[in-house]
Short mmCIF file of C-alpha atoms in Angstrom, two decimals:
data_model
loop_
_atom_site.label_atom_id
_atom_site.label_comp_id
_atom_site.label_asym_id
_atom_site.label_seq_id
_atom_site.Cartn_x
_atom_site.Cartn_y
_atom_site.Cartn_z
CA MET A 1 13.75 23.97 -12.43
CA LYS A 2 15.16 20.48 -12.84
CA GLU A 3 12.53 17.85 -13.63
CA THR A 4 11.88 15.37 -10.80
CA THR A 5 13.05 11.81 -11.38
CA LYS A 6 10.17 9.40 -10.93
CA ILE A 7 10.46 5.66 -10.35
CA LEU A 8 7.70 3.07 -10.14
CA THR A 9 8.15 0.01 -7.96
CA ILE A 10 5.90 -3.00 -8.54
CA GLN A 11 5.76 -5.53 -5.70
CA ASP A 12 3.58 -6.61 -2.79
CA VAL A 13 2.56 -4.68 0.30
CA SER A 14 3.11 -6.63 3.50
CA CYS A 15 1.16 -4.53 5.99
CA TYR A 16 3.43 -5.75 8.81
CA GLY A 17 7.01 -6.85 8.26
CA GLN A 18 9.91 -5.00 6.70
CA CYS A 19 9.99 -6.09 3.08
CA SER A 20 8.85 -5.26 -0.43
CA ILE A 21 7.13 -1.87 -0.82
CA THR A 22 7.47 -0.99 2.87
CA VAL A 23 11.24 -1.12 2.28
CA ALA A 24 11.40 0.19 -1.30
CA LEU A 25 9.34 3.33 -0.74
CA PRO A 26 11.36 4.83 2.15
CA VAL A 27 14.77 3.66 0.94
CA ILE A 28 14.48 4.93 -2.63
CA SER A 29 12.84 8.14 -1.41
CA ALA A 30 15.88 8.69 0.83
CA PHE A 31 17.95 9.10 -2.34
CA GLY A 32 15.77 12.08 -3.27
CA ILE A 33 13.85 10.10 -5.88
CA GLU A 34 10.07 10.40 -6.21
CA THR A 35 8.74 6.87 -5.77
CA ALA A 36 5.35 5.63 -6.97
CA VAL A 37 4.01 2.21 -6.02
CA LEU A 38 1.94 -0.45 -7.74
CA PRO A 39 1.05 -3.28 -5.34
CA SER A 40 0.95 -6.78 -6.80
CA ALA A 41 -0.83 -8.06 -3.67
CA VAL A 42 -1.67 -6.97 -0.13
CA LEU A 43 -0.71 -9.30 2.73
CA SER A 44 -1.49 -8.84 6.40
CA THR A 45 2.11 -9.88 7.15
CA HIS A 46 4.91 -11.29 5.05
CA THR A 47 5.08 -15.06 4.73
CA SER A 48 8.19 -15.85 6.77
CA GLY A 49 7.60 -16.71 10.40
CA PHE A 50 3.90 -15.85 10.40
CA THR A 51 0.92 -18.20 10.06
CA GLY A 52 -2.66 -17.49 9.08
CA TYR A 53 -1.78 -14.36 7.13
CA THR A 54 -4.27 -12.92 4.67
CA VAL A 55 -3.52 -12.34 0.99
CA ARG A 56 -5.42 -10.13 -1.45
CA ASP A 57 -4.23 -10.70 -5.01
CA LEU A 58 -4.37 -7.55 -7.16
CA THR A 59 -3.70 -9.07 -10.57
CA GLU A 60 -6.83 -7.73 -12.21
CA ASP A 61 -6.17 -4.21 -10.92
CA LEU A 62 -2.86 -3.87 -12.79
CA PRO A 63 -4.28 -3.25 -16.31
CA LEU A 64 -6.92 -0.88 -14.92
CA ILE A 65 -4.25 1.20 -13.20
CA ARG A 66 -2.18 1.22 -16.39
CA GLU A 67 -5.18 2.46 -18.38
CA HIS A 68 -5.77 5.28 -15.92
CA TRP A 69 -2.10 6.30 -16.05
CA GLU A 70 -2.31 6.34 -19.84
CA SER A 71 -5.31 8.66 -19.71
CA GLU A 72 -3.39 10.96 -17.34
CA GLY A 73 -0.17 10.89 -19.36
CA ILE A 74 1.87 9.50 -16.47
CA TYR A 75 5.36 8.18 -17.31
CA PHE A 76 8.31 6.94 -15.27
CA ASP A 77 12.08 7.28 -15.55
CA ALA A 78 12.59 3.80 -14.12
CA ILE A 79 10.57 0.74 -13.14
CA TYR A 80 11.70 -1.65 -10.41
CA THR A 81 9.96 -5.00 -9.93
CA GLY A 82 10.12 -7.18 -6.85
CA PHE A 83 7.69 -9.83 -5.55
CA ILE A 84 5.19 -10.64 -8.31
CA SER A 85 2.22 -12.86 -7.48
CA SER A 86 1.52 -14.72 -10.73
CA ILE A 87 2.55 -15.47 -14.29
CA THR A 88 -0.36 -13.33 -15.50
CA GLN A 89 1.05 -10.36 -13.60
CA ILE A 90 4.33 -10.66 -15.49
CA ASP A 91 2.49 -10.15 -18.78
CA TYR A 92 0.67 -7.12 -17.35
CA ILE A 93 3.97 -5.72 -16.08
CA LYS A 94 5.48 -6.06 -19.55
CA ASP A 95 2.58 -3.94 -20.84
CA ILE A 96 3.24 -1.33 -18.15
CA ILE A 97 6.92 -1.20 -19.08
CA ASP A 98 6.07 -0.87 -22.77
CA SER A 99 3.57 1.93 -22.26
CA ARG A 100 4.61 3.85 -19.10
CA LEU A 101 8.42 3.84 -19.20
CA LYS A 102 10.11 6.83 -20.82
CA PRO A 103 12.19 6.05 -23.94
CA GLU A 104 15.50 6.25 -22.05
CA GLY A 105 14.09 4.74 -18.87
CA LYS A 106 15.68 1.86 -16.99
CA VAL A 107 14.18 -1.40 -15.71
CA PHE A 108 15.40 -3.19 -12.58
CA VAL A 109 14.27 -6.78 -11.97
CA ASP A 110 14.67 -8.44 -8.60
CA PRO A 111 13.33 -11.95 -9.40
CA ALA A 112 12.05 -12.47 -5.86
CA MET A 113 10.79 -16.05 -5.97
CA ALA A 114 13.23 -18.36 -4.16
CA ASP A 115 16.05 -18.66 -1.63
CA HIS A 116 18.14 -21.32 0.12
CA GLY A 117 17.51 -23.82 -2.69
CA GLU A 118 13.71 -23.66 -2.62
CA PHE A 119 10.89 -21.72 -4.27
CA TYR A 120 8.78 -19.46 -2.12
CA ASN A 121 5.31 -20.81 -1.47
CA GLY A 122 3.20 -20.84 -4.66
CA PHE A 123 6.05 -20.59 -7.19
CA ASP A 124 7.40 -23.27 -9.53
CA GLN A 125 9.62 -23.78 -12.56
CA ASP A 126 6.98 -22.42 -14.95
CA PHE A 127 7.00 -19.18 -12.99
CA ALA A 128 10.82 -19.10 -13.04
CA ASP A 129 10.81 -19.50 -16.82
CA LYS A 130 8.38 -16.61 -17.15
CA MET A 131 10.52 -14.55 -14.77
CA GLY A 132 13.46 -15.26 -17.05
CA GLU A 133 11.53 -13.54 -19.86
CA LEU A 134 11.08 -10.47 -17.65
CA CYS A 135 14.80 -10.50 -16.83
CA LYS A 136 15.56 -10.28 -20.54
CA ILE A 137 13.84 -6.90 -20.77
CA GLY A 138 15.34 -5.55 -17.55
CA ASP A 139 18.45 -3.38 -17.71
CA TYR A 140 19.65 -4.68 -14.34
CA ILE A 141 18.81 -8.07 -12.79
CA LEU A 142 19.53 -8.91 -9.16
CA PRO A 143 19.05 -12.65 -8.47
CA ASN A 144 20.42 -14.69 -5.60
CA THR A 145 22.03 -18.03 -6.44
CA THR A 146 18.78 -19.99 -5.99
CA GLU A 147 16.88 -17.73 -8.37
CA ALA A 148 19.74 -17.81 -10.85
CA CYS A 149 19.76 -21.61 -10.80
CA TYR A 150 16.03 -21.82 -11.47
CA ILE A 151 16.25 -19.28 -14.29
CA LEU A 152 19.17 -21.18 -15.86
CA HIS A 153 17.85 -24.69 -15.05
CA LYS A 154 20.96 -25.44 -13.00
CA ALA A 155 21.29 -27.50 -9.83
CA TRP A 156 21.62 -25.42 -6.65
CA LYS A 157 23.96 -26.20 -3.77
CA GLU A 158 24.78 -24.63 -0.42
CA GLU A 159 28.13 -23.20 -1.51
CA PHE A 160 29.60 -22.38 -4.91
CA THR A 161 33.26 -21.92 -5.71
CA LYS A 162 34.54 -18.69 -7.19
CA GLU A 163 34.79 -20.36 -10.59
CA GLU A 164 31.22 -21.67 -10.36
CA MET A 165 29.92 -18.23 -9.43
CA LEU A 166 31.71 -16.71 -12.40
CA GLU A 167 30.26 -19.34 -14.69
CA MET A 168 26.75 -18.67 -13.37
CA ALA A 169 27.14 -14.91 -13.77
CA ASN A 170 28.45 -15.34 -17.31
CA ASP A 171 25.56 -17.68 -18.15
CA LEU A 172 23.07 -15.12 -16.83
CA THR A 173 24.72 -12.40 -18.89
CA ALA A 174 24.60 -14.57 -22.00
CA PHE A 175 20.94 -15.44 -21.30
CA THR A 176 19.70 -11.91 -20.56
CA LYS A 177 22.25 -9.63 -22.31
CA ARG A 178 21.86 -7.32 -19.28
CA HIS A 179 23.78 -6.00 -16.29
CA VAL A 180 23.88 -8.83 -13.74
CA ILE A 181 24.30 -8.53 -9.98
CA LEU A 182 24.51 -12.11 -8.70
CA LYS A 183 24.18 -12.25 -4.91
CA GLY A 184 25.26 -14.99 -2.53
CA ASP A 185 28.97 -15.59 -3.05
CA THR A 186 30.32 -17.24 0.12
CA HIS A 187 33.69 -18.62 -0.99
CA LYS A 188 35.70 -15.90 0.80
CA GLU A 189 35.80 -16.53 4.55
CA GLY A 190 34.25 -13.81 6.69
CA LYS A 191 32.82 -12.03 3.66
CA MET A 192 29.51 -11.92 1.86
CA GLY A 193 29.95 -11.21 -1.80
CA MET A 194 28.36 -10.77 -5.17
CA ILE A 195 29.45 -10.68 -8.77
CA VAL A 196 28.73 -7.53 -10.77
CA VAL A 197 28.75 -7.81 -14.56
CA ASP A 198 28.78 -4.37 -16.17
CA LYS A 199 27.68 -4.85 -19.79
CA GLU A 200 28.54 -1.30 -20.85
CA GLU A 201 32.12 -1.48 -19.57
CA SER A 202 32.52 -5.22 -20.29
CA THR A 203 33.81 -5.80 -16.75
CA THR A 204 33.17 -8.48 -14.14
CA GLU A 205 33.95 -7.72 -10.49
CA PHE A 206 33.60 -9.45 -7.14
CA VAL A 207 32.23 -7.07 -4.51
CA TYR A 208 32.48 -7.95 -0.81
CA ASN A 209 31.18 -6.77 2.53
CA ASP A 210 32.01 -8.09 5.97
CA LYS A 211 29.67 -10.98 6.76
CA VAL A 212 27.29 -10.65 9.69
CA ASN A 213 26.17 -14.05 10.97
CA TYR A 214 22.49 -13.26 11.00
CA ILE A 215 19.72 -14.35 8.62
CA SER A 216 16.59 -12.26 8.23
CA HIS A 217 13.66 -11.83 5.92
CA GLY A 218 13.74 -8.67 3.78
CA THR A 219 17.49 -8.15 3.38
CA GLY A 220 17.19 -8.78 -0.36
CA ASP A 221 14.66 -5.96 -0.60
CA VAL A 222 16.91 -3.62 1.39
CA PHE A 223 19.79 -4.44 -0.95
CA ALA A 224 17.77 -4.14 -4.17
CA SER A 225 16.13 -0.85 -3.16
CA SER A 226 19.41 0.80 -2.22
CA PHE A 227 21.02 -0.54 -5.41
CA VAL A 228 18.22 0.99 -7.47
CA GLY A 229 18.51 4.32 -5.69
CA SER A 230 22.29 4.40 -6.13
CA THR A 231 22.06 3.63 -9.83
CA ILE A 232 19.39 6.25 -10.47
CA ILE A 233 21.60 8.97 -8.94
CA GLY A 234 24.39 8.05 -11.34
CA LYS A 235 26.53 5.39 -9.68
CA THR A 236 28.02 2.55 -11.73
CA PRO A 237 26.74 -1.01 -11.16
CA SER A 238 29.83 -1.82 -9.10
CA GLU A 239 29.51 1.35 -7.01
CA SER A 240 25.79 0.74 -6.51
CA ALA A 241 26.47 -2.82 -5.37
CA LYS A 242 29.04 -1.59 -2.84
CA ILE A 243 26.65 1.05 -1.48
CA ALA A 244 23.77 -1.43 -1.28
CA GLY A 245 25.95 -4.06 0.37
CA GLU A 246 27.20 -1.62 3.01
CA PHE A 247 23.72 -0.23 3.68
CA THR A 248 22.31 -3.75 4.09
CA LYS A 249 25.19 -4.82 6.35
CA LYS A 250 24.64 -1.85 8.63
CA ALA A 251 20.90 -2.58 8.77
CA ILE A 252 21.65 -6.15 9.84
CA GLU A 253 24.11 -4.93 12.46
CA GLU A 254 21.40 -2.67 13.91
CA THR A 255 19.14 -5.71 14.28
CA VAL A 256 21.51 -8.27 15.78
CA GLY A 257 20.95 -8.76 19.50
CA ASP A 258 17.24 -7.91 19.53
CA PRO A 259 15.38 -11.26 19.95
CA THR A 260 12.00 -9.54 19.52
CA HIS A 261 12.83 -8.25 16.06
CA THR A 262 12.51 -11.40 13.97
CA TYR A 263 10.52 -10.13 10.99
CA GLY A 264 13.06 -7.91 9.16
CA VAL A 265 16.05 -5.63 9.67
CA LYS A 266 16.12 -2.15 11.17
CA PHE A 267 17.00 -0.34 7.95
CA GLU A 268 15.22 2.82 9.12
CA ARG A 269 17.99 3.45 11.64
CA VAL A 270 20.59 3.42 8.87
CA ILE A 271 18.83 5.85 6.53
CA PRO A 272 20.46 8.87 8.30
CA GLN A 273 23.84 7.32 7.40
CA LEU A 274 22.99 6.84 3.74
CA GLN A 275 24.62 9.99 2.39
CA ASP A 276 27.84 9.18 4.24
CA ILE A 277 27.82 5.67 2.75
CA ILE A 278 27.32 7.12 -0.74
CA LYS A 279 30.20 9.58 -0.28
CA SER A 280 32.51 6.83 0.96
CA ILE A 281 32.20 4.72 -2.21
#
């Protein structure tokens, strides 16, 4: 019998709101991949559009969980990091990668810390610099333009030209020596794009999806989770980006027009279409 592929995702649990682990667990599982979770924090809701939410930081639990996994001989074929609560957690996560990832395992880093030119609440440049260290040990990194600018100490702006996006992607590749999926290219009218740098094939490609004029919390998590799933089942970085972009677009389309659904996108409704999306790429 073929051995089951196991992936660990490390990010927060927002008990209400479609983001982080509540996205990663069902989406990656839909690819037929066994998905384990390690929460970095537990929040009553996510932080966008809600006030008075509760936060339980789980930093000190991370090394204890790692020690238990070591005693049980638990290893993973891939590790995928999302929202991380503190600089200290990044060091603990490095230890988990060193000790719990199989020798040929892959690491995916979504440096979820900023968007639209600003850090998320509680993050700063010191955190971005530490996140840059984590990106250097990831096999695939998936920043948006704001996160890329903070990692590279560049100035952010609302729109970047094609040439500027290429320069940023190349700088990220030079900095990390990893596969880079840089999200947020807007220079092509009516399209939302990204740059995919495939280190193994030495290729750089712009990947586009039709743009849906709708902004929502959690779309980055939908994209990253479906990218991870696609890559684990054997798709190239470019193919995975196309699948993830299409899956995310369809999830946004399912949500547009519902004024009561302001806390995420209805990705669950698109999961039954996932296999068709994979076959179409």
